[in-house]
Amino acid sequence: MSATSTEIAQVQTLPRWLAGLLRPEVDDLAARILDEIRREIPELGPPVGPDRVGSLSCGVAESLHGFIERIARGSPQQRCEHTHRALGRNEMLAGRSLDGLHRAYRIGARLSLRRFMTVGERAQIPRGTLTLLGEEIIAHVDALANSAVDGYLAAEVDLRALARHRRRLLGLLVDEPLAPAAALEEAAVAARWPLPPDVVVAVADRPVGEFEVPTGGLADLEAGEPCVLVPADVVVDWDSAFAGRRLVVTGPVALHDAPNALRWARRTSALVRQGLLPDRRVTWCGDHLPSVLLLSDEALVLELVERHLGRLIALDPDGWLPLAETLLWWIRGGGEVAAIAAGLGTTTGQVRERLDALEPLYGQVLRDPDARFALEMALRAVVLLLGRAPAS
């Protein structure tokens, strides 16, 4: 004759008095489990931070107390489940897999089995009850591990959703035209990113993949020309950020100017790639704004050069560049021959010869402030394009 479900439940239920026998062991056992976990799995112990250590300590203690209450009440404790979901979430947010936490559960199960079996044998508890106790310990630890998995997966989903919201917010902040203020506020709430008054924008020369985003920043790292936006009051060590990539970083701008800052940074990055600006690991956009402005429209620059330097090029098609450099230094130095010669690294005699050739072409122009300004722009564009800019 087979047993009824009620009879099976009665056989498989641990006696509630067993909770009173095991409860005095909990505090010492929790300390031993915690010590063993920290010894074998140091990444789960201190010094990640006081919150992390507290969570681990709380998880060990609550798992044991929860098991005792499971025996005493005959049902699992919701608080214990919540704690272990939080442990799983912590692992996800710390960028770790669940391997370490699962090892910790196995350590807890092993030490708990050993301690509770010893106590049970000392109290001469029947073998069948001890066997059931062992099964209950394993079932309890499995349930906790499953709660940790649930917490880990939930955090993964939340993190993906947050990443989507932050990418959307970044797009709204840097795309032109700038989104309405109400849309920005709504997107910022969803992204959990308070809108700062001022920001700094940076671009990299190629995708940066899995690099860590600067603290407090928004980023699109997978784009062909990755973009990062951070509040202006956040200190970022750009020299060490995104190793192996060249960066262009703007100065602080008002939040509503972020689209402009991104455009300037990308234009600066393009000039670096073309060899028109110095090739450095980090280029500060603010150091090159005149050059960025001057070279922002190539066709217009060529028109400017043709209009103001065409006569000079026609004068000496093969040797006009030294004359152009001398003319620029003439404008910059106020006509001081010695200063021009020092700047060009040539002799005063050569400078005088060039000035004699330039006087008929540009003498009158140099006496007109507006014409002189346009001529200087054309000359600066030439030396930038040819990579022969004079020293500041």
mmCIF file of C-alpha atoms in Angstrom:
data_model
loop_
_atom_site.group_PDB
_atom_site.id
_atom_site.type_symbol
_atom_site.label_atom_id
_atom_site.label_comp_id
_atom_site.label_asym_id
_atom_site.label_seq_id
_atom_site.Cartn_x
_atom_site.Cartn_y
_atom_site.Cartn_z
ATOM 1 C CA MET A 1 0.000 0.000 0.000
ATOM 2 C CA SER A 2 1.409 3.428 -0.991
ATOM 3 C CA ALA A 3 1.709 6.347 1.431
ATOM 4 C CA THR A 4 -0.650 9.312 1.165
ATOM 5 C CA SER A 5 0.633 12.824 0.427
ATOM 6 C CA THR A 6 -0.125 13.796 4.033
ATOM 7 C CA GLU A 7 1.932 10.901 5.329
ATOM 8 C CA ILE A 8 4.822 11.809 3.005
ATOM 9 C CA ALA A 9 4.708 15.430 4.189
ATOM 10 C CA GLN A 10 4.773 14.299 7.783
ATOM 11 C CA VAL A 11 7.791 12.075 7.133
ATOM 12 C CA GLN A 12 9.640 14.830 5.238
ATOM 13 C CA THR A 13 8.993 17.612 7.789
ATOM 14 C CA LEU A 14 11.777 18.267 10.276
ATOM 15 C CA PRO A 15 10.684 18.417 13.925
ATOM 16 C CA ARG A 16 10.327 22.043 15.015
ATOM 17 C CA TRP A 17 12.189 21.416 18.276
ATOM 18 C CA LEU A 18 15.299 20.914 16.118
ATOM 19 C CA ALA A 19 15.400 24.701 15.585
ATOM 20 C CA GLY A 20 16.018 25.221 19.291
ATOM 21 C CA LEU A 21 18.880 22.727 19.219
ATOM 22 C CA LEU A 22 20.619 24.373 16.245
ATOM 23 C CA ARG A 23 19.968 28.071 16.960
ATOM 24 C CA PRO A 24 22.809 28.486 19.537
ATOM 25 C CA GLU A 25 25.308 27.458 16.830
ATOM 26 C CA VAL A 26 24.332 30.154 14.361
ATOM 27 C CA ASP A 27 26.490 33.122 15.402
ATOM 28 C CA ASP A 28 29.744 31.172 15.680
ATOM 29 C CA LEU A 29 28.995 29.240 12.497
ATOM 30 C CA ALA A 30 28.276 32.497 10.618
ATOM 31 C CA ALA A 31 31.652 33.902 11.684
ATOM 32 C CA ARG A 32 33.460 30.756 10.560
ATOM 33 C CA ILE A 33 31.694 30.711 7.200
ATOM 34 C CA LEU A 34 32.473 34.380 6.632
ATOM 35 C CA ASP A 35 36.151 33.857 7.483
ATOM 36 C CA GLU A 36 36.380 30.899 5.114
ATOM 37 C CA ILE A 37 34.708 32.797 2.277
ATOM 38 C CA ARG A 38 37.043 35.736 2.706
ATOM 39 C CA ARG A 39 40.046 33.436 2.764
ATOM 40 C CA GLU A 40 39.093 31.404 -0.314
ATOM 41 C CA ILE A 41 37.311 34.133 -2.287
ATOM 42 C CA PRO A 42 38.974 37.441 -1.347
ATOM 43 C CA GLU A 43 37.071 39.431 -3.972
ATOM 44 C CA LEU A 44 33.887 38.818 -1.961
ATOM 45 C CA GLY A 45 35.325 40.093 1.318
ATOM 46 C CA PRO A 46 36.819 43.417 2.351
ATOM 47 C CA PRO A 47 37.951 45.916 1.242
ATOM 48 C CA VAL A 48 35.493 46.502 -1.638
ATOM 49 C CA GLY A 49 33.669 48.844 0.733
ATOM 50 C CA PRO A 50 31.668 48.896 3.934
ATOM 51 C CA ASP A 51 28.376 48.353 2.121
ATOM 52 C CA ARG A 52 29.740 45.343 0.266
ATOM 53 C CA VAL A 53 31.203 43.763 3.423
ATOM 54 C CA GLY A 54 27.965 44.439 5.274
ATOM 55 C CA SER A 55 25.975 42.782 2.520
ATOM 56 C CA LEU A 56 28.151 39.684 2.642
ATOM 57 C CA SER A 57 28.002 39.493 6.440
ATOM 58 C CA CYS A 58 24.266 40.060 6.362
ATOM 59 C CA GLY A 59 23.841 37.403 3.689
ATOM 60 C CA VAL A 60 25.682 34.753 5.701
ATOM 61 C CA ALA A 61 23.903 35.572 8.969
ATOM 62 C CA GLU A 62 20.451 35.793 7.413
ATOM 63 C CA SER A 63 20.896 32.560 5.486
ATOM 64 C CA LEU A 64 21.549 30.693 8.761
ATOM 65 C CA HIS A 65 18.852 32.444 10.774
ATOM 66 C CA GLY A 66 16.483 31.984 7.848
ATOM 67 C CA PHE A 67 17.190 28.267 7.806
ATOM 68 C CA ILE A 68 16.453 27.972 11.535
ATOM 69 C CA GLU A 69 13.196 29.885 11.048
ATOM 70 C CA ARG A 70 12.363 27.629 8.116
ATOM 71 C CA ILE A 71 12.533 24.670 10.513
ATOM 72 C CA ALA A 72 10.688 26.484 13.311
ATOM 73 C CA ARG A 73 7.893 27.898 11.126
ATOM 74 C CA GLY A 74 7.867 25.398 8.316
ATOM 75 C CA SER A 75 8.184 28.078 5.602
ATOM 76 C CA PRO A 76 10.994 30.138 3.972
ATOM 77 C CA GLN A 77 11.673 33.730 5.041
ATOM 78 C CA GLN A 78 11.015 36.513 2.508
ATOM 79 C CA ARG A 79 13.674 38.757 4.050
ATOM 80 C CA CYS A 80 16.329 36.117 3.429
ATOM 81 C CA GLU A 81 15.284 35.864 -0.216
ATOM 82 C CA HIS A 82 15.470 39.656 -0.582
ATOM 83 C CA THR A 83 18.978 39.770 0.899
ATOM 84 C CA HIS A 84 20.309 37.179 -1.526
ATOM 85 C CA ARG A 85 18.685 38.857 -4.504
ATOM 86 C CA ALA A 86 20.613 41.944 -3.397
ATOM 87 C CA LEU A 87 23.847 39.926 -3.235
ATOM 88 C CA GLY A 88 23.323 38.791 -6.818
ATOM 89 C CA ARG A 89 22.568 42.356 -7.868
ATOM 90 C CA ASN A 90 25.773 43.554 -6.197
ATOM 91 C CA GLU A 91 27.826 41.088 -8.236
ATOM 92 C CA MET A 92 26.276 42.344 -11.458
ATOM 93 C CA LEU A 93 26.861 45.996 -10.575
ATOM 94 C CA ALA A 94 30.452 45.206 -9.574
ATOM 95 C CA GLY A 95 31.059 43.745 -13.032
ATOM 96 C CA ARG A 96 31.638 40.201 -11.772
ATOM 97 C CA SER A 97 30.101 36.866 -12.705
ATOM 98 C CA LEU A 98 28.221 34.743 -10.168
ATOM 99 C CA ASP A 99 31.047 32.205 -9.951
ATOM 100 C CA GLY A 100 32.497 33.645 -6.751
ATOM 101 C CA LEU A 101 29.119 33.916 -5.050
ATOM 102 C CA HIS A 102 28.245 30.332 -5.983
ATOM 103 C CA ARG A 103 31.533 29.180 -4.472
ATOM 104 C CA ALA A 104 30.560 31.062 -1.320
ATOM 105 C CA TYR A 105 27.251 29.198 -1.190
ATOM 106 C CA ARG A 106 29.073 25.886 -1.478
ATOM 107 C CA ILE A 107 31.374 26.875 1.393
ATOM 108 C CA GLY A 108 28.356 27.804 3.503
ATOM 109 C CA ALA A 109 26.600 24.543 2.709
ATOM 110 C CA ARG A 110 29.699 22.472 3.516
ATOM 111 C CA LEU A 111 30.400 24.109 6.872
ATOM 112 C CA SER A 112 26.722 24.136 7.860
ATOM 113 C CA LEU A 113 26.353 20.447 7.076
ATOM 114 C CA ARG A 114 29.444 19.621 9.096
ATOM 115 C CA ARG A 115 28.383 21.690 12.134
ATOM 116 C CA PHE A 116 24.716 20.689 12.217
ATOM 117 C CA MET A 117 25.487 17.017 11.648
ATOM 118 C CA THR A 118 27.944 17.098 14.553
ATOM 119 C CA VAL A 119 25.346 18.731 16.813
ATOM 120 C CA GLY A 120 22.697 16.252 15.711
ATOM 121 C CA GLU A 121 24.866 13.209 16.302
ATOM 122 C CA ARG A 122 25.884 14.541 19.709
ATOM 123 C CA ALA A 123 22.180 14.883 20.566
ATOM 124 C CA GLN A 124 21.555 11.342 19.232
ATOM 125 C CA ILE A 125 19.058 12.502 16.635
ATOM 126 C CA PRO A 126 17.808 9.609 14.479
ATOM 127 C CA ARG A 127 19.727 8.953 11.275
ATOM 128 C CA GLY A 128 16.659 9.541 9.121
ATOM 129 C CA THR A 129 16.138 12.988 10.642
ATOM 130 C CA LEU A 130 19.797 13.868 10.068
ATOM 131 C CA THR A 131 19.520 12.756 6.452
ATOM 132 C CA LEU A 132 16.474 14.961 5.998
ATOM 133 C CA LEU A 133 18.324 17.818 7.733
ATOM 134 C CA GLY A 134 21.151 17.515 5.213
ATOM 135 C CA GLU A 135 18.684 17.554 2.325
ATOM 136 C CA GLU A 136 16.986 20.630 3.772
ATOM 137 C CA ILE A 137 20.319 22.446 4.080
ATOM 138 C CA ILE A 138 21.087 21.739 0.427
ATOM 139 C CA ALA A 139 17.584 22.777 -0.646
ATOM 140 C CA HIS A 140 17.873 25.991 1.390
ATOM 141 C CA VAL A 141 21.235 26.903 -0.151
ATOM 142 C CA ASP A 142 19.905 26.106 -3.643
ATOM 143 C CA ALA A 143 16.983 28.456 -3.025
ATOM 144 C CA LEU A 144 19.351 31.225 -1.907
ATOM 145 C CA ALA A 145 21.561 30.696 -4.954
ATOM 146 C CA ASN A 146 18.479 30.910 -7.182
ATOM 147 C CA SER A 147 17.513 34.190 -5.484
ATOM 148 C CA ALA A 148 21.008 35.517 -6.223
ATOM 149 C CA VAL A 149 20.630 34.509 -9.878
ATOM 150 C CA ASP A 150 17.267 36.306 -10.018
ATOM 151 C CA GLY A 151 18.848 39.435 -8.537
ATOM 152 C CA TYR A 152 21.770 39.251 -10.955
ATOM 153 C CA LEU A 153 19.521 38.886 -14.002
ATOM 154 C CA ALA A 154 17.184 41.644 -12.828
ATOM 155 C CA ALA A 155 20.158 43.970 -12.380
ATOM 156 C CA GLU A 156 21.372 43.032 -15.861
ATOM 157 C CA VAL A 157 18.005 43.997 -17.320
ATOM 158 C CA ASP A 158 17.969 47.242 -15.312
ATOM 159 C CA LEU A 159 21.509 48.056 -16.402
ATOM 160 C CA ARG A 160 20.674 47.507 -20.069
ATOM 161 C CA ALA A 161 17.588 49.690 -19.741
ATOM 162 C CA LEU A 162 19.599 52.392 -17.976
ATOM 163 C CA ALA A 163 22.258 52.228 -20.701
ATOM 164 C CA ARG A 164 19.544 52.705 -23.348
ATOM 165 C CA HIS A 165 18.103 55.689 -21.484
ATOM 166 C CA ARG A 166 21.557 57.243 -21.136
ATOM 167 C CA ARG A 167 22.390 56.759 -24.818
ATOM 168 C CA ARG A 168 19.090 58.405 -25.696
ATOM 169 C CA LEU A 169 19.803 61.306 -23.344
ATOM 170 C CA LEU A 170 23.274 61.735 -24.849
ATOM 171 C CA GLY A 171 21.733 61.889 -28.304
ATOM 172 C CA LEU A 172 19.252 64.542 -27.191
ATOM 173 C CA LEU A 173 22.046 66.601 -25.635
ATOM 174 C CA VAL A 174 24.468 66.569 -28.574
ATOM 175 C CA ASP A 175 22.219 66.313 -31.623
ATOM 176 C CA GLU A 176 21.177 69.422 -33.513
ATOM 177 C CA PRO A 177 18.791 71.052 -33.039
ATOM 178 C CA LEU A 178 18.837 70.718 -29.253
ATOM 179 C CA ALA A 179 15.740 69.013 -27.854
ATOM 180 C CA PRO A 180 13.187 71.065 -25.871
ATOM 181 C CA ALA A 181 13.926 71.512 -22.172
ATOM 182 C CA ALA A 182 10.946 69.378 -21.128
ATOM 183 C CA ALA A 183 12.150 66.455 -23.247
ATOM 184 C CA LEU A 184 15.648 66.756 -21.782
ATOM 185 C CA GLU A 185 14.309 66.784 -18.220
ATOM 186 C CA GLU A 186 12.149 63.730 -18.855
ATOM 187 C CA ALA A 187 15.034 61.835 -20.466
ATOM 188 C CA ALA A 188 17.384 62.830 -17.635
ATOM 189 C CA VAL A 189 14.999 61.411 -15.024
ATOM 190 C CA ALA A 190 14.758 58.123 -16.932
ATOM 191 C CA ALA A 191 18.566 58.029 -17.251
ATOM 192 C CA ARG A 192 19.088 58.897 -13.561
ATOM 193 C CA TRP A 193 21.462 61.643 -14.707
ATOM 194 C CA PRO A 194 20.837 65.134 -13.274
ATOM 195 C CA LEU A 195 21.358 67.783 -15.931
ATOM 196 C CA PRO A 196 24.460 69.887 -15.089
ATOM 197 C CA PRO A 197 24.774 73.556 -16.057
ATOM 198 C CA ASP A 198 28.070 73.006 -17.907
ATOM 199 C CA VAL A 199 29.669 70.022 -19.621
ATOM 200 C CA VAL A 200 32.871 68.872 -21.295
ATOM 201 C CA VAL A 201 32.741 66.900 -24.542
ATOM 202 C CA ALA A 202 35.390 64.478 -25.784
ATOM 203 C CA VAL A 203 35.699 62.385 -28.934
ATOM 204 C CA ALA A 204 37.987 59.452 -29.700
ATOM 205 C CA ASP A 205 39.522 58.708 -33.068
ATOM 206 C CA ARG A 206 37.982 55.202 -33.265
ATOM 207 C CA PRO A 207 35.616 52.902 -31.333
ATOM 208 C CA VAL A 208 36.773 52.215 -27.786
ATOM 209 C CA GLY A 209 34.757 49.046 -27.065
ATOM 210 C CA GLU A 210 34.666 47.942 -23.440
ATOM 211 C CA PHE A 211 36.582 50.804 -21.844
ATOM 212 C CA GLU A 212 35.052 52.220 -18.679
ATOM 213 C CA VAL A 213 33.066 55.440 -19.048
ATOM 214 C CA PRO A 214 34.398 58.279 -16.851
ATOM 215 C CA THR A 215 32.451 58.518 -13.599
ATOM 216 C CA GLY A 216 29.296 60.551 -14.034
ATOM 217 C CA GLY A 217 29.613 60.617 -17.815
ATOM 218 C CA LEU A 218 27.414 59.726 -20.766
ATOM 219 C CA ALA A 219 29.008 57.935 -23.689
ATOM 220 C CA ASP A 220 28.479 56.269 -27.025
ATOM 221 C CA LEU A 221 31.630 54.157 -27.263
ATOM 222 C CA GLU A 222 30.610 51.989 -30.209
ATOM 223 C CA ALA A 223 30.168 54.776 -32.743
ATOM 224 C CA GLY A 224 32.714 55.288 -35.501
ATOM 225 C CA GLU A 225 33.835 58.420 -33.680
ATOM 226 C CA PRO A 226 32.934 57.773 -30.017
ATOM 227 C CA CYS A 227 31.601 60.653 -27.957
ATOM 228 C CA VAL A 228 31.800 61.217 -24.190
ATOM 229 C CA LEU A 229 30.019 63.953 -22.264
ATOM 230 C CA VAL A 230 30.752 64.666 -18.592
ATOM 231 C CA PRO A 231 29.642 67.389 -16.176
ATOM 232 C CA ALA A 232 32.223 70.169 -16.122
ATOM 233 C CA ASP A 233 32.801 69.759 -12.383
ATOM 234 C CA VAL A 234 33.825 66.099 -12.758
ATOM 235 C CA VAL A 235 37.601 65.664 -12.758
ATOM 236 C CA VAL A 236 38.700 63.234 -15.485
ATOM 237 C CA ASP A 237 42.274 62.090 -16.085
ATOM 238 C CA TRP A 238 42.053 62.299 -19.858
ATOM 239 C CA ASP A 239 45.729 61.398 -20.240
ATOM 240 C CA SER A 240 44.976 57.885 -18.982
ATOM 241 C CA ALA A 241 41.408 57.526 -20.266
ATOM 242 C CA PHE A 242 40.770 55.172 -23.203
ATOM 243 C CA ALA A 243 44.329 53.928 -23.593
ATOM 244 C CA GLY A 244 45.452 53.475 -27.181
ATOM 245 C CA ARG A 245 43.023 56.060 -28.553
ATOM 246 C CA ARG A 246 43.630 59.670 -29.524
ATOM 247 C CA LEU A 247 41.221 62.073 -27.847
ATOM 248 C CA VAL A 248 40.035 65.587 -28.508
ATOM 249 C CA VAL A 249 38.605 67.285 -25.419
ATOM 250 C CA THR A 250 36.727 70.579 -25.309
ATOM 251 C CA GLY A 251 36.732 73.095 -22.514
ATOM 252 C CA PRO A 252 33.606 73.578 -20.372
ATOM 253 C CA VAL A 253 30.562 74.825 -22.273
ATOM 254 C CA ALA A 254 26.978 75.507 -21.255
ATOM 255 C CA LEU A 255 24.781 72.430 -21.526
ATOM 256 C CA HIS A 256 22.804 73.939 -24.398
ATOM 257 C CA ASP A 257 26.087 74.391 -26.318
ATOM 258 C CA ALA A 258 26.946 70.672 -26.194
ATOM 259 C CA PRO A 259 26.004 70.158 -29.890
ATOM 260 C CA ASN A 260 28.397 72.953 -30.855
ATOM 261 C CA ALA A 261 31.142 71.534 -28.648
ATOM 262 C CA LEU A 262 30.763 68.113 -30.255
ATOM 263 C CA ARG A 263 30.975 69.656 -33.718
ATOM 264 C CA TRP A 264 34.150 71.566 -32.766
ATOM 265 C CA ALA A 265 35.712 68.472 -31.230
ATOM 266 C CA ARG A 266 34.982 66.350 -34.291
ATOM 267 C CA ARG A 267 36.337 69.009 -36.626
ATOM 268 C CA THR A 268 39.485 69.265 -34.506
ATOM 269 C CA SER A 269 39.838 65.482 -34.586
ATOM 270 C CA ALA A 270 39.553 65.540 -38.381
ATOM 271 C CA LEU A 271 42.301 68.165 -38.631
ATOM 272 C CA VAL A 272 44.551 66.026 -36.424
ATOM 273 C CA ARG A 273 43.953 63.013 -38.684
ATOM 274 C CA GLN A 274 44.743 65.110 -41.753
ATOM 275 C CA GLY A 275 48.028 66.209 -40.210
ATOM 276 C CA LEU A 276 46.957 69.850 -40.061
ATOM 277 C CA LEU A 277 47.185 69.922 -36.262
ATOM 278 C CA PRO A 278 49.832 68.264 -34.048
ATOM 279 C CA ASP A 279 49.317 64.536 -33.519
ATOM 280 C CA ARG A 280 49.040 64.127 -29.738
ATOM 281 C CA ARG A 281 47.500 61.552 -27.399
ATOM 282 C CA VAL A 282 45.122 64.240 -26.071
ATOM 283 C CA THR A 283 44.346 67.390 -28.035
ATOM 284 C CA TRP A 284 42.653 70.254 -26.213
ATOM 285 C CA CYS A 285 40.162 71.774 -28.584
ATOM 286 C CA GLY A 286 40.383 75.195 -26.947
ATOM 287 C CA ASP A 287 44.047 75.476 -27.920
ATOM 288 C CA HIS A 288 43.178 75.303 -31.620
ATOM 289 C CA LEU A 289 39.905 77.195 -32.034
ATOM 290 C CA PRO A 290 41.371 79.788 -34.465
ATOM 291 C CA SER A 291 42.712 76.999 -36.680
ATOM 292 C CA VAL A 292 39.421 75.088 -36.464
ATOM 293 C CA LEU A 293 37.533 78.218 -37.452
ATOM 294 C CA LEU A 294 39.954 79.059 -40.244
ATOM 295 C CA LEU A 295 39.846 75.561 -41.748
ATOM 296 C CA SER A 296 36.154 74.880 -41.185
ATOM 297 C CA ASP A 297 35.310 75.323 -44.888
ATOM 298 C CA GLU A 298 38.035 74.113 -47.244
ATOM 299 C CA ALA A 299 36.497 75.590 -50.385
ATOM 300 C CA LEU A 300 36.144 78.962 -48.686
ATOM 301 C CA VAL A 301 39.740 78.806 -47.491
ATOM 302 C CA LEU A 302 40.967 78.128 -51.027
ATOM 303 C CA GLU A 303 38.899 81.041 -52.300
ATOM 304 C CA LEU A 304 40.429 83.275 -49.616
ATOM 305 C CA VAL A 305 43.940 82.172 -50.564
ATOM 306 C CA GLU A 306 43.301 82.684 -54.273
ATOM 307 C CA ARG A 307 41.858 86.137 -53.718
ATOM 308 C CA HIS A 308 44.604 87.465 -51.450
ATOM 309 C CA LEU A 309 47.678 85.468 -52.456
ATOM 310 C CA GLY A 310 47.040 84.882 -56.148
ATOM 311 C CA ARG A 311 49.313 87.767 -57.154
ATOM 312 C CA LEU A 312 52.107 86.436 -54.929
ATOM 313 C CA ILE A 313 51.861 82.936 -56.379
ATOM 314 C CA ALA A 314 51.855 84.385 -59.894
ATOM 315 C CA LEU A 315 54.986 86.405 -59.060
ATOM 316 C CA ASP A 316 57.024 83.285 -58.220
ATOM 317 C CA PRO A 317 55.131 79.996 -58.766
ATOM 318 C CA ASP A 318 58.055 77.913 -57.482
ATOM 319 C CA GLY A 319 59.330 80.087 -54.641
ATOM 320 C CA TRP A 320 56.285 81.928 -53.311
ATOM 321 C CA LEU A 321 56.064 80.070 -49.966
ATOM 322 C CA PRO A 322 59.134 81.718 -48.327
ATOM 323 C CA LEU A 323 57.712 85.047 -49.451
ATOM 324 C CA ALA A 324 54.341 84.167 -47.882
ATOM 325 C CA GLU A 325 56.010 83.198 -44.602
ATOM 326 C CA THR A 326 57.976 86.433 -44.601
ATOM 327 C CA LEU A 327 54.796 88.395 -45.279
ATOM 328 C CA LEU A 328 53.053 86.736 -42.340
ATOM 329 C CA TRP A 329 55.951 87.528 -40.043
ATOM 330 C CA TRP A 330 55.933 91.083 -41.392
ATOM 331 C CA ILE A 331 52.293 91.449 -40.303
ATOM 332 C CA ARG A 332 52.902 89.735 -36.962
ATOM 333 C CA GLY A 333 56.118 91.572 -36.125
ATOM 334 C CA GLY A 334 55.212 95.068 -37.262
ATOM 335 C CA GLY A 335 57.939 95.133 -39.912
ATOM 336 C CA GLU A 336 60.934 94.648 -37.584
ATOM 337 C CA VAL A 337 63.527 93.024 -39.863
ATOM 338 C CA ALA A 338 65.547 91.469 -37.038
ATOM 339 C CA ALA A 339 62.442 89.899 -35.466
ATOM 340 C CA ILE A 340 61.328 88.529 -38.835
ATOM 341 C CA ALA A 341 64.768 87.038 -39.506
ATOM 342 C CA ALA A 342 64.846 85.425 -36.048
ATOM 343 C CA GLY A 343 61.380 83.974 -36.516
ATOM 344 C CA LEU A 344 62.214 82.552 -39.930
ATOM 345 C CA GLY A 345 65.710 81.418 -39.004
ATOM 346 C CA THR A 346 67.262 83.376 -41.843
ATOM 347 C CA THR A 347 69.437 86.474 -42.291
ATOM 348 C CA THR A 348 68.328 90.069 -42.173
ATOM 349 C CA GLY A 349 69.688 90.480 -45.682
ATOM 350 C CA GLN A 350 67.414 87.767 -47.055
ATOM 351 C CA VAL A 351 64.480 89.306 -45.206
ATOM 352 C CA ARG A 352 65.158 92.717 -46.758
ATOM 353 C CA GLU A 353 65.305 91.179 -50.246
ATOM 354 C CA ARG A 354 61.945 89.507 -49.706
ATOM 355 C CA LEU A 355 60.383 92.657 -48.260
ATOM 356 C CA ASP A 356 61.561 94.605 -51.302
ATOM 357 C CA ALA A 357 59.754 92.072 -53.504
ATOM 358 C CA LEU A 358 56.617 92.195 -51.356
ATOM 359 C CA GLU A 359 56.316 95.971 -50.964
ATOM 360 C CA PRO A 360 54.928 96.660 -54.468
ATOM 361 C CA LEU A 361 52.319 93.905 -54.041
ATOM 362 C CA TYR A 362 51.190 94.403 -50.445
ATOM 363 C CA GLY A 363 52.541 97.701 -49.156
ATOM 364 C CA GLN A 364 49.222 99.480 -49.654
ATOM 365 C CA VAL A 365 47.258 96.491 -48.320
ATOM 366 C CA LEU A 366 49.205 96.485 -45.075
ATOM 367 C CA ARG A 367 48.152 100.054 -44.395
ATOM 368 C CA ASP A 368 44.439 99.082 -44.503
ATOM 369 C CA PRO A 369 43.410 97.274 -41.257
ATOM 370 C CA ASP A 370 40.559 95.313 -42.872
ATOM 371 C CA ALA A 371 42.630 94.243 -45.861
ATOM 372 C CA ARG A 372 45.546 93.346 -43.595
ATOM 373 C CA PHE A 373 43.262 91.157 -41.461
ATOM 374 C CA ALA A 374 41.952 89.256 -44.509
ATOM 375 C CA LEU A 375 45.501 88.845 -45.831
ATOM 376 C CA GLU A 376 46.678 87.468 -42.485
ATOM 377 C CA MET A 377 43.818 84.935 -42.494
ATOM 378 C CA ALA A 378 44.854 83.753 -45.959
ATOM 379 C CA LEU A 379 48.500 83.498 -44.910
ATOM 380 C CA ARG A 380 47.663 81.587 -41.739
ATOM 381 C CA ALA A 381 45.510 79.186 -43.736
ATOM 382 C CA VAL A 382 48.407 78.527 -46.100
ATOM 383 C CA VAL A 383 50.939 77.780 -43.388
ATOM 384 C CA LEU A 384 48.411 75.560 -41.585
ATOM 385 C CA LEU A 385 47.586 73.626 -44.739
ATOM 386 C CA LEU A 386 51.257 73.181 -45.567
ATOM 387 C CA GLY A 387 52.242 72.361 -41.993
ATOM 388 C CA ARG A 388 54.644 75.285 -41.739
ATOM 389 C CA ALA A 389 52.971 77.449 -39.106
ATOM 390 C CA PRO A 390 55.359 79.950 -37.523
ATOM 391 C CA ALA A 391 56.128 79.753 -33.832
ATOM 392 C CA SER A 392 53.810 81.687 -31.533
#
